[in-house]
CSV table of C-alpha atoms in Angstrom, one decimal:
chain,number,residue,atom,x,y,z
A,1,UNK,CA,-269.9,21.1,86.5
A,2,UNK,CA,-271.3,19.3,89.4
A,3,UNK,CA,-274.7,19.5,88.6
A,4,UNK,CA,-273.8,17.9,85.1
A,5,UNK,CA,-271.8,14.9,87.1
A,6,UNK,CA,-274.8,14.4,89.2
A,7,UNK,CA,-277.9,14.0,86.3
A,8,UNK,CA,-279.3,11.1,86.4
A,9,UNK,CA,-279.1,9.7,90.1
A,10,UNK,CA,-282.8,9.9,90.3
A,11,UNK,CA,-283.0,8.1,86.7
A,12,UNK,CA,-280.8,5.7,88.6
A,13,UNK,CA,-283.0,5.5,91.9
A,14,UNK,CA,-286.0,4.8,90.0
A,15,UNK,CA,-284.8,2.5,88.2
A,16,UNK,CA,-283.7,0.1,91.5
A,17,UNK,CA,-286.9,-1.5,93.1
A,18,UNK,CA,-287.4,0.2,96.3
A,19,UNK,CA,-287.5,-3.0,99.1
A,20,UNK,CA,-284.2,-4.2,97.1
A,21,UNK,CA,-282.6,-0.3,97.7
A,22,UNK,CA,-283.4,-0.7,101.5
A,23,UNK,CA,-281.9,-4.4,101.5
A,24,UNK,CA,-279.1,-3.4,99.2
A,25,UNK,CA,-278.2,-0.3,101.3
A,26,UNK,CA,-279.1,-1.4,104.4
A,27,UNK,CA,-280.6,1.5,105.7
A,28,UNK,CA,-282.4,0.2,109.1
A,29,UNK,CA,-280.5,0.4,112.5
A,30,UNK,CA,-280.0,-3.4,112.0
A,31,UNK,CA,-276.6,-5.9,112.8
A,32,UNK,CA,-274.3,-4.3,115.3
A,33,UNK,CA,-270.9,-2.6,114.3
A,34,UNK,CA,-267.7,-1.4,115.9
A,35,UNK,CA,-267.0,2.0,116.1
A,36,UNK,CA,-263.4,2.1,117.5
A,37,UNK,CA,-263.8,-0.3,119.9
A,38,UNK,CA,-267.5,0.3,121.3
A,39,UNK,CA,-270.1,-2.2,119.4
A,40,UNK,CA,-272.8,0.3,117.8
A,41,UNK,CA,-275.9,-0.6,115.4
A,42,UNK,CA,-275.2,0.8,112.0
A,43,UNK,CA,-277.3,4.2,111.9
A,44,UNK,CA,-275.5,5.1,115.8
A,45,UNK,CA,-272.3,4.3,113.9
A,46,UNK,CA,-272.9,6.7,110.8
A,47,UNK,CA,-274.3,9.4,112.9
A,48,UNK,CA,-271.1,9.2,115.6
A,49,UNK,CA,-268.6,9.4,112.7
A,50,UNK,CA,-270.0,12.2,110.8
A,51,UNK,CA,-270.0,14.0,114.5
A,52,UNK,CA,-265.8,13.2,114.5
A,53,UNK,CA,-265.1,14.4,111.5
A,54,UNK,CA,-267.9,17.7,111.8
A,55,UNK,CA,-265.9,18.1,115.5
A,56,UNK,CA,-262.3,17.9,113.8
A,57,UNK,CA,-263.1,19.5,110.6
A,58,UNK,CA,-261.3,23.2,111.3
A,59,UNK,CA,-258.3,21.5,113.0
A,60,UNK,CA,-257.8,18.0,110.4
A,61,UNK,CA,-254.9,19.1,108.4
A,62,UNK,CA,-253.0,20.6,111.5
A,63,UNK,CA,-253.6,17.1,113.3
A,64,UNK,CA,-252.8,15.2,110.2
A,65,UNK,CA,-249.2,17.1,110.6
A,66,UNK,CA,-249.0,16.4,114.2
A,67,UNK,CA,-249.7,12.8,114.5
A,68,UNK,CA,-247.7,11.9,111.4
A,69,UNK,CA,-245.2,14.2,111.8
A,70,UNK,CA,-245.6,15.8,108.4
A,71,UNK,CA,-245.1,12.1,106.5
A,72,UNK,CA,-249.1,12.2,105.2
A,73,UNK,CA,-248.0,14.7,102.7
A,74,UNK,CA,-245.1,12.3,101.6
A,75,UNK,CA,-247.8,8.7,101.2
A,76,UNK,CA,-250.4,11.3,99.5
A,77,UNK,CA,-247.5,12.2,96.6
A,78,UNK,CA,-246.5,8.9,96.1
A,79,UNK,CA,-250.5,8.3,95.9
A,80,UNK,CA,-250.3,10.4,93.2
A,81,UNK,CA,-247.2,9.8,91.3
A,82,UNK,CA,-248.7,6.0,91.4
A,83,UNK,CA,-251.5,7.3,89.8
A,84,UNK,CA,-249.6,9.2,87.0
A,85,UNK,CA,-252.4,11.5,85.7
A,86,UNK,CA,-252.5,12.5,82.5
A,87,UNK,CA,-254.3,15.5,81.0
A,88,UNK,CA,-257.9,14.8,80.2
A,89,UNK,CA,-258.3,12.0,83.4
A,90,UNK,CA,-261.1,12.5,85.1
A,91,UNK,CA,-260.7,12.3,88.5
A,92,UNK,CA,-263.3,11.4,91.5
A,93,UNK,CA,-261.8,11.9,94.9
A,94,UNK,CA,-264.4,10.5,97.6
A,95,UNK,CA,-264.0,11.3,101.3
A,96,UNK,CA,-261.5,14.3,100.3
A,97,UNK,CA,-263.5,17.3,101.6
A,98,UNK,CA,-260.1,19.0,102.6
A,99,UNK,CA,-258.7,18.7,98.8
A,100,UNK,CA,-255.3,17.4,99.8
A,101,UNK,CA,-255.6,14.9,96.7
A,102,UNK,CA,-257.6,17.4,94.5
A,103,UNK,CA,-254.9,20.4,95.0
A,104,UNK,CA,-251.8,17.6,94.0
A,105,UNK,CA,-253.2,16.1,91.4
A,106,UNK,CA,-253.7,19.5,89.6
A,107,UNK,CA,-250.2,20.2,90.0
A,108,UNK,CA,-249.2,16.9,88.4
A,109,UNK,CA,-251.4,17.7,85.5
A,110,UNK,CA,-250.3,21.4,85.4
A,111,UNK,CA,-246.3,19.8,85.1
A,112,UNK,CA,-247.4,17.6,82.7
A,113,UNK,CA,-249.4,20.3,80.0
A,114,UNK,CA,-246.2,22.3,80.8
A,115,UNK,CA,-243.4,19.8,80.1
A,116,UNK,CA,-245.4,18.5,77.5
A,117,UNK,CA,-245.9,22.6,76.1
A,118,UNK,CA,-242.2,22.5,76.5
A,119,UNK,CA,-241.2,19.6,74.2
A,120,UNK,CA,-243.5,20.9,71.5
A,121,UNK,CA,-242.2,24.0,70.9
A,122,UNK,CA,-238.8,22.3,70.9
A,123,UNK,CA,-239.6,20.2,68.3
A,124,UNK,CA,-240.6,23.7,66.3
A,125,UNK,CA,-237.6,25.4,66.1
A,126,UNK,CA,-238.0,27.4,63.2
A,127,UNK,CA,-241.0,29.1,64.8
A,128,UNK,CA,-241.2,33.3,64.8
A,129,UNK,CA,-241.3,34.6,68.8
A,130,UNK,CA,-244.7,35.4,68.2
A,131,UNK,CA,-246.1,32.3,67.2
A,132,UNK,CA,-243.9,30.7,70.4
A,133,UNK,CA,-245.8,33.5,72.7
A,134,UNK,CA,-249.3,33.0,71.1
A,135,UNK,CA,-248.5,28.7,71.0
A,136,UNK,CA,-247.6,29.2,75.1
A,137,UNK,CA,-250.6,31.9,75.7
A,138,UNK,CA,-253.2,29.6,74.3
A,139,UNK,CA,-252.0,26.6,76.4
A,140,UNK,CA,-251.7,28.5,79.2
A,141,UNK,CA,-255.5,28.7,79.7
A,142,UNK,CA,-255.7,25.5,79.1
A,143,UNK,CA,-253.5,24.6,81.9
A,144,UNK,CA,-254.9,21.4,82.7
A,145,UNK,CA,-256.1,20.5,79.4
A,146,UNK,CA,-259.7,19.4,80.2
A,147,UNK,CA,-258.9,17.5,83.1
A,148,UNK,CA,-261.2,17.6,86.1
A,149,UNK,CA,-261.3,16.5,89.7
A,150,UNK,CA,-264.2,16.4,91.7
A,151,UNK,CA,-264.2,16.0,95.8
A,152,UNK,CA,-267.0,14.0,96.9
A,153,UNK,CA,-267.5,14.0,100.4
A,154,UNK,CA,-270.8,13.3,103.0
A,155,UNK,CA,-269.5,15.7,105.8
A,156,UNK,CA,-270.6,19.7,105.0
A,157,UNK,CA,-267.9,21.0,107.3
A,158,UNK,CA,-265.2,19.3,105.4
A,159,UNK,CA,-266.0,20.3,102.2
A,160,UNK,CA,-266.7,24.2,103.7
A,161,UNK,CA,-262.7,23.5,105.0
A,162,UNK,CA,-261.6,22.2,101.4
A,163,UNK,CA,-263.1,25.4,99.5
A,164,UNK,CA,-262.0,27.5,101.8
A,165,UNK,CA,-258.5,26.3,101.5
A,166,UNK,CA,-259.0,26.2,97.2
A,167,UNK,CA,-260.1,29.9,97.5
A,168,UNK,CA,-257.0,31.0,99.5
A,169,UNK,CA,-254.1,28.7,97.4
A,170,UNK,CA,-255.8,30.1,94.3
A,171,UNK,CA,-257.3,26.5,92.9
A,172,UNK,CA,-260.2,27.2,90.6
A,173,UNK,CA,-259.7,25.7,87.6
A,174,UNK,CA,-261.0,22.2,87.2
A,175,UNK,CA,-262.4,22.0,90.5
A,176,UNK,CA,-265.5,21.1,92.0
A,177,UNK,CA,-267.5,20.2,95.4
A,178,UNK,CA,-270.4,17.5,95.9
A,179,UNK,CA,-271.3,16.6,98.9
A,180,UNK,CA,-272.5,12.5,98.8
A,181,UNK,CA,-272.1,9.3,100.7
A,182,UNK,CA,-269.9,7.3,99.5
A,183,UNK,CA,-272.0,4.1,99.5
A,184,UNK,CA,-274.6,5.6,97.3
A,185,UNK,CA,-272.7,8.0,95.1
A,186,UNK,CA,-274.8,10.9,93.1
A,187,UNK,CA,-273.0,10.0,90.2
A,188,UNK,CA,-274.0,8.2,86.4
A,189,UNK,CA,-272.5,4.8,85.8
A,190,UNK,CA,-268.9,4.7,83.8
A,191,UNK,CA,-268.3,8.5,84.5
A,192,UNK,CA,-264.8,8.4,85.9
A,193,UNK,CA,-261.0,7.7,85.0
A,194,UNK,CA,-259.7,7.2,88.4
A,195,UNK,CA,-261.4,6.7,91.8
A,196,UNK,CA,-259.3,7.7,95.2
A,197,UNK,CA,-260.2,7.8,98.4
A,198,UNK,CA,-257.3,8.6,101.1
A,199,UNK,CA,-257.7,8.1,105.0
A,200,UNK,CA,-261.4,7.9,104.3
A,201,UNK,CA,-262.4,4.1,103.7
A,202,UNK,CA,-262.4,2.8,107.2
A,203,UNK,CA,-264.3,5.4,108.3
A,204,UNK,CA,-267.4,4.3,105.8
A,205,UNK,CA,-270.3,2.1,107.7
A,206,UNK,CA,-270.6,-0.3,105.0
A,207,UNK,CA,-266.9,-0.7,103.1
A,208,UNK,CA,-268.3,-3.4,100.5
A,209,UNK,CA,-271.1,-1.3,99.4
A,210,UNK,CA,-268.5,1.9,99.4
A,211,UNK,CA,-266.4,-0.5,96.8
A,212,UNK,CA,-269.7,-1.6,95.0
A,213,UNK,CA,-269.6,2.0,94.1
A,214,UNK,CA,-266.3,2.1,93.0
A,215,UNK,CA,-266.8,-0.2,90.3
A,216,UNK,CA,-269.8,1.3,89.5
A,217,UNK,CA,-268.9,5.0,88.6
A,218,UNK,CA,-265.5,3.6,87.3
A,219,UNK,CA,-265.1,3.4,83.3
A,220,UNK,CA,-263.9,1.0,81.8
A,221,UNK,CA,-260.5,0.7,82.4
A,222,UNK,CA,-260.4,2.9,85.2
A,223,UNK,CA,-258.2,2.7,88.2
A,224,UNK,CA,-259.5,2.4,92.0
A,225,UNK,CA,-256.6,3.6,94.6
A,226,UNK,CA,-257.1,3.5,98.1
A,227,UNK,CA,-254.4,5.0,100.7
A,228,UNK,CA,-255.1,4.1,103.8
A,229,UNK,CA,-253.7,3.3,107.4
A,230,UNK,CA,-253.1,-0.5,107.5
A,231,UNK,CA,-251.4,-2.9,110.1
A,232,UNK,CA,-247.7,-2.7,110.6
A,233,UNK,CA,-245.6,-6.1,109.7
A,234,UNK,CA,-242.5,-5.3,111.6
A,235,UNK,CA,-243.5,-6.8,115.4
A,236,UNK,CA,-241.3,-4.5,117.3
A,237,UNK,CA,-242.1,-1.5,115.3
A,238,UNK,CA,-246.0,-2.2,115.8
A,239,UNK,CA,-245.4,-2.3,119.2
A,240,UNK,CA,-244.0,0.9,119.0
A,241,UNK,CA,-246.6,2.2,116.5
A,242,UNK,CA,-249.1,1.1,119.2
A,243,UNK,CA,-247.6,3.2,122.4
A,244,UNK,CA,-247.6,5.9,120.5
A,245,UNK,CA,-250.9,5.7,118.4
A,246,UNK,CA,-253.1,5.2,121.8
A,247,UNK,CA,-250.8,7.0,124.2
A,248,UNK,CA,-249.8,10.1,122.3
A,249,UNK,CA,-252.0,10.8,119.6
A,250,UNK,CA,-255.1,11.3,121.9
A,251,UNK,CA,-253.1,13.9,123.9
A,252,UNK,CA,-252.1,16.1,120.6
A,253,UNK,CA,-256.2,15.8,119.8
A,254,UNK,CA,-257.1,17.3,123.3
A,255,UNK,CA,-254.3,19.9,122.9
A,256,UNK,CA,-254.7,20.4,119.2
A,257,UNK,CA,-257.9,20.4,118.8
A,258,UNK,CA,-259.7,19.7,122.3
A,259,UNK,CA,-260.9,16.7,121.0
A,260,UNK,CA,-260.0,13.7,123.1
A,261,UNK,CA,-262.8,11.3,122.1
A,262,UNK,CA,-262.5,11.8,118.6
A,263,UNK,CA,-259.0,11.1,118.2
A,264,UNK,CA,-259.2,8.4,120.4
A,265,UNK,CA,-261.9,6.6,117.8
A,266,UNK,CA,-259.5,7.4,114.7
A,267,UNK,CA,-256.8,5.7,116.5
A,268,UNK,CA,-259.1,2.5,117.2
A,269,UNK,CA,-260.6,2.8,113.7
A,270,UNK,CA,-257.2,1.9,112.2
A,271,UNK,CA,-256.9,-1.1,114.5
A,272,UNK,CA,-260.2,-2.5,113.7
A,273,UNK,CA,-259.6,-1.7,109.8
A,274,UNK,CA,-259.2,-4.9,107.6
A,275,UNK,CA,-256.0,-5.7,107.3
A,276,UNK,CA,-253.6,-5.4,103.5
A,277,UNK,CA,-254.6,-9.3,102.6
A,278,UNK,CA,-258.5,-9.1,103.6
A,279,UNK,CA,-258.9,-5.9,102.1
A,280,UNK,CA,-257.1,-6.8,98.6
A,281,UNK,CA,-259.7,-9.9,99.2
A,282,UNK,CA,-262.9,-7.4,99.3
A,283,UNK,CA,-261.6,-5.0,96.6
A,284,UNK,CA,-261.8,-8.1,94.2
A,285,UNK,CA,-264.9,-9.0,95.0
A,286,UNK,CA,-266.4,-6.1,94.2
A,287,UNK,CA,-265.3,-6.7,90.6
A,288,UNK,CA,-261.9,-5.5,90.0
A,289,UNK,CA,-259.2,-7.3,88.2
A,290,UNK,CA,-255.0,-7.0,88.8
A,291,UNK,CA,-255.6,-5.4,92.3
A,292,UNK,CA,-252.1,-5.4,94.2
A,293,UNK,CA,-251.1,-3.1,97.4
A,294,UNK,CA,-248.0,-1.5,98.5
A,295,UNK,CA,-247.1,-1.0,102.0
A,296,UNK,CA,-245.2,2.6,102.8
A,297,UNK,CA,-243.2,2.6,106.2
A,298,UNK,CA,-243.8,-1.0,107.0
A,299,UNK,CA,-247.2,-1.1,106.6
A,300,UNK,CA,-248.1,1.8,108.2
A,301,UNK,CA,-250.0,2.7,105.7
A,302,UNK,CA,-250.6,0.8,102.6
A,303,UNK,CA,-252.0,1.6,98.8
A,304,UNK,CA,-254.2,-0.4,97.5
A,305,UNK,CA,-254.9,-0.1,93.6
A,306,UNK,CA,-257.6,-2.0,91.1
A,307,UNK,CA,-258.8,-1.8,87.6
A,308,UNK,CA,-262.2,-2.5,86.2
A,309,UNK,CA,-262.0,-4.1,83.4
């Protein structure tokens, strides 16, 4: 299935005049950028972040649990609840090598076929028992009724994390694994019903060509939603927020996952990340229409959601 999704990128490539793909991309070592709070050049910022998340890869979801005591699992269901799949979306999930968004949006799809199972055969009351068995057999293996979700992420160790979880949960159906950068996406134009990334935008070099990309692999119609941390509106409580983010959340790294340093950059990416307005400002100018965000624990994080239209 992934080699199907992919077809045409070099069609694509070719396609693109190759001094205007170098400008467009902006390949070369070029302008500076922050990485946390050190000032890098562009390629020194790329290569450092893969490093974090190749360093945390092993250890992400049991940090993820630690530093937000649990509450990431609670902003990724309402993430997907807001989404409100239905069966036959096609899903692209960038920057999701650990399938946290993969795995719960195949349950949302798998309760939907079911309920959906269950109000049929309602309806067909005068049905024999075995045309109710062979009705419920036949949707059974057809659980997700051709939806599919595909992880797209540029770091190896996190997708080799994500299958590795899928294999031992028993998630098979409806699932694949592509490895690709976000700001140049191995994917066709129009391919896609829905477009999430979760805690993985601010880590991107280039966020407007990440949202370029978006659009592009979008259909018509199709729904961009970001989760992401954001920047808290209550003053005391991002005071708070902040003692703990740079004081505590280093510590659990070194402890955790004796990482100091990398923990310590996540914690400075989110303070450097654009905050709810600027990014709602970028989102639309990358082409989508009726884009609107909702803050979860006071701006903690926030979800950020577009159509293209």
């Amino acid at each position: 299935a992934a080699a199907r999704l992919c077809r045409g990128r070099c069609r694509a490539l070719l396609a693109r005049p190759a001094g205007a793909l170098r400008a467009l991309r902006g390949l070369a070592a070029g302008p500076e950028m922050h990485f946390g709070f050190q000032t890098v050049t562009e390629e020194e910022r790329r290569e450092k972040i893969y490093q974090v998340f190749e360093s945390v890869a092993k250890k992400y979801d049991v940090m993820n649990d630690s530093m937000t005591l649990g509450i990431h699992r609670v902003w990724k269901d309402i993430l997907v609840h807001k989404m409100n799949p239905s069966p036959g979306t096609l899903l692209l999930d960038v920057a999701g090598g650990t399938g946290d968004i993969a795995f719960r949006f195949i349950n949302y799809v798998c309760s939907v076929r079911e309920r959906q199972l269950q109000r049929k055969l309602k309806h067909h009351q005068n049905l024999s028992w075995q045309e109710i068995f062979e009705s419920y057999q036949k949707d059974k293996f057809n659980s997700l009724g051709d939806s599919q979700v595909v992880v797209c992420d540029i770091n190896r160790e996190m997708l080799k994390v994500g299958k590795q979880k899928a294999q031992h949960l028993g998630y098979t159906e409806g699932l694949s694994w592509v490895l690709g950068n976000a700001e140049e996406l191995p994917f066709d134009d129009d391919m896609f019903d829905v477009y999430t990334i979760a805690f993985g935008i601010r880590n991107v070099t280039r966020i407007d060509l990440a949202l370029q990309e978006a659009y592009r692999v979008l259909k018509p119609g199709g729904r961009f939603l970001c989760l992401e941390f954001s920047h808290v509106s209550n003053p005391v409580l991002s005071k708070l927020y902040d003692l703990y983010s740079f004081q505590v959340i280093p510590v659990l790294g070194e402890v955790i996952a004796g990482d100091w340093k990398s923990y310590q950059y996540l914690v400075e990416s989110i303070r450097r990340f654009p905050p709810q307005e600027e990014l709602k400002a970028m989102i639309e100018d990358a082409g989508f229409f009726k884009v609107d965000y909702e803050n979860l624990n006071f701006g903690i994080v926030a979800i950020h959601s577009g159509f293209k239209l």
